[in-house]
């Protein structure tokens, strides 16, 4: 958009928001659920070489940080083709989640900040985890879910992160992955982001880990992927 | 099931009839009180005044503003700092520090744009819709009473103000955070030997159903840990703990054996402070110290506004919409309302999310489907071990009653449950204050 176009849009928005205070809120809502592109970041193994789909064990869960240096994501291989899905928010808005990637279209990633009250994996504990098919959630009595044990919210990683059970008011934010030339990349987010609140609420904790908020917020262009069990001293399952 | 403005108007008709015979029309508060001058988001903004900044009121204030910033929200709280009742049993025995429980409203008030007033509410003019506080009066369109609980000593102590004062000062219940908790903690630390008696209120309408059992267990743990030759005597009118019974029994049989004596089906008839004994259907229990948790009732303001029917202890509400049956502009939430929901922090918080949506919806003249609250409740049963129960509620409109729904529990004391307990609390505080 050129400067003239931008000013024109701003004027229209200002006029509409004066007429109806809810206008501004609803237009923001509409934007929130669109795909948001960030730096294209390659997923790497610990040794610095590109992570290949066959490196992702369907029986395990992995963590990487994207789009910011401090924002955790869960990576999982669901072991089967995961088709695209429509994801619905509580206000009725829906968006299309593109499904799994990789040769079997089985690899998915989600922001690992719980949309209920923002529990997230730290080097001490991981309360929000992926339960592979062989590890049953005691809450929904099955595997293949992402679950937060702080308040027992359960999400479906095969359905764009939609809420299956518990108090979470919205789905997990999806991390959009691309599979190109045998390599995996994170390219953006889809769904309602929680990053602004996350950086506000956890400022002291993040400063301990990253020295400053600025460093914690830095956008990344490559992501090291490790097993959650390796990242956190204790994985809390329920 | 949905609520709409039409439902409200039906209630208003009932309200008008009842109000004519209640104390509401004889309001005689001084007219010269200054009006508290607070800016509104816009001239036509509806104003919601919330009395009580506990788990319910704090959540409501934030989430009404989050859902519609154009609504003016005023939160009035008499204490000048928030102290959490959930998790306080762990603080009593030094397993979390005070900073864990203490929080402020100012950050959330600033971030989400609600007004926070540190004042006491004396009265409400329901007809003109003014709340009278210790610093002035303020007009409301909707009023929420999130006023928590009060103690009813009439059953066990009697009506003599001298005895009630002894109960409150010497043997505080410590389920209203603040002074009472500090007094109880000092009593635990001072205890050298003998019987430390804890009472469980009758019924299911007391604050925190597992609270007295968790407290008894953790104090017993403290005695054991510090080699204090004493034990906790737990006097309970119920047949068994109403929740997490299996988990508590495990703790008493394994972790604190010999430090807890549990007496179910104990009907307390009288507490004799002079002779330091409790008279019950099972005989007399002598105490060296006592944590007297009596029956609960509504806060005085709820009575004063004429919302509590004669002979009752809780406001009459139009279920499941939380509004008073005598005044459609007044909602009672959190522990200020009676059953069917347990009086717990998680219930108050999740319910407040729903009531915030309900109030915003009504202000917009729309309708919404009913949403039940949720109760996820952890209890410590040893240092580093906890159990939990999680449930929601199902409303039957024909019977106008609720039943527990989707009940899950983990009665196996574990360290992961303890860690989840602390994370549960931290996340709840985040939800209210960040």
XYZ file of C-alpha atoms in Angstrom, chain A residues 21-22 25 29 90 116-120 125 127 138-141 148-153 165-169 196-198 200-202 205 234-238, chain B residues 42 63 66-70 107 111-112 346 349 353 364 371 374 376 378 388 390 406 408 410 415-417 419-421 423-431 434:
78
model
C -16.652 1.731 18.812
C -16.968 -1.983 18.136
C -12.361 -4.354 17.646
C -10.373 -9.678 15.227
C -15.683 -18.933 19.982
C -6.067 -20.733 28.532
C -3.660 -19.104 30.957
C -0.374 -19.209 29.084
C 1.492 -22.078 30.741
C 4.498 -22.923 28.554
C 8.908 -28.056 33.718
C 3.088 -28.742 31.565
C -5.802 -39.594 31.464
C -8.238 -36.795 30.700
C -9.526 -37.941 27.311
C -8.221 -41.535 27.522
C -1.858 -28.788 29.333
C -1.796 -30.188 32.873
C -2.087 -26.816 34.616
C -5.857 -26.729 33.986
C -6.441 -29.833 31.853
C -7.060 -28.233 28.466
C -11.749 -30.705 26.422
C -11.083 -28.301 29.263
C -11.251 -24.551 29.777
C -9.162 -23.181 26.882
C -11.266 -20.534 25.121
C 2.084 -9.683 23.239
C 0.598 -10.953 26.516
C 3.288 -13.613 26.811
C 4.248 -8.809 29.091
C 3.390 -11.459 31.683
C 6.660 -13.373 31.724
C 11.325 -14.992 33.691
C 10.550 -32.646 34.050
C 7.687 -33.372 31.683
C 4.400 -33.224 33.585
C 1.741 -35.492 32.078
C -1.728 -36.131 33.393
C -17.708 7.499 25.999
C -12.929 -9.675 31.149
C -11.573 -7.217 27.373
C -14.872 -8.130 25.754
C -16.064 -4.538 25.362
C -13.691 -1.670 26.185
C -16.574 0.778 25.754
C -1.533 -3.510 36.556
C -3.811 -2.514 31.085
C -7.490 -3.213 30.517
C -11.378 -22.000 40.006
C -12.760 -17.539 38.013
C -15.548 -15.405 32.503
C -25.741 -5.056 23.911
C -22.338 -21.886 30.006
C -15.764 -25.419 36.008
C -10.538 -27.798 39.067
C -5.939 -29.282 43.898
C -7.088 -33.107 42.426
C -12.045 -31.621 38.093
C -17.801 -34.835 33.598
C -12.433 -36.530 36.797
C -6.602 -38.131 40.670
C 4.825 -34.714 43.049
C 3.649 -33.945 39.527
C 0.246 -33.062 40.946
C 3.825 -29.001 40.647
C 0.608 -28.750 38.649
C -1.094 -27.301 41.770
C 1.273 -23.894 38.181
C -2.536 -23.917 38.394
C -2.375 -21.103 40.940
C 0.269 -19.060 39.134
C -1.744 -19.260 35.928
C -4.917 -18.211 37.742
C -3.144 -15.177 39.198
C -1.903 -14.361 35.704
C -5.453 -14.543 34.436
C -1.705 -9.621 34.293
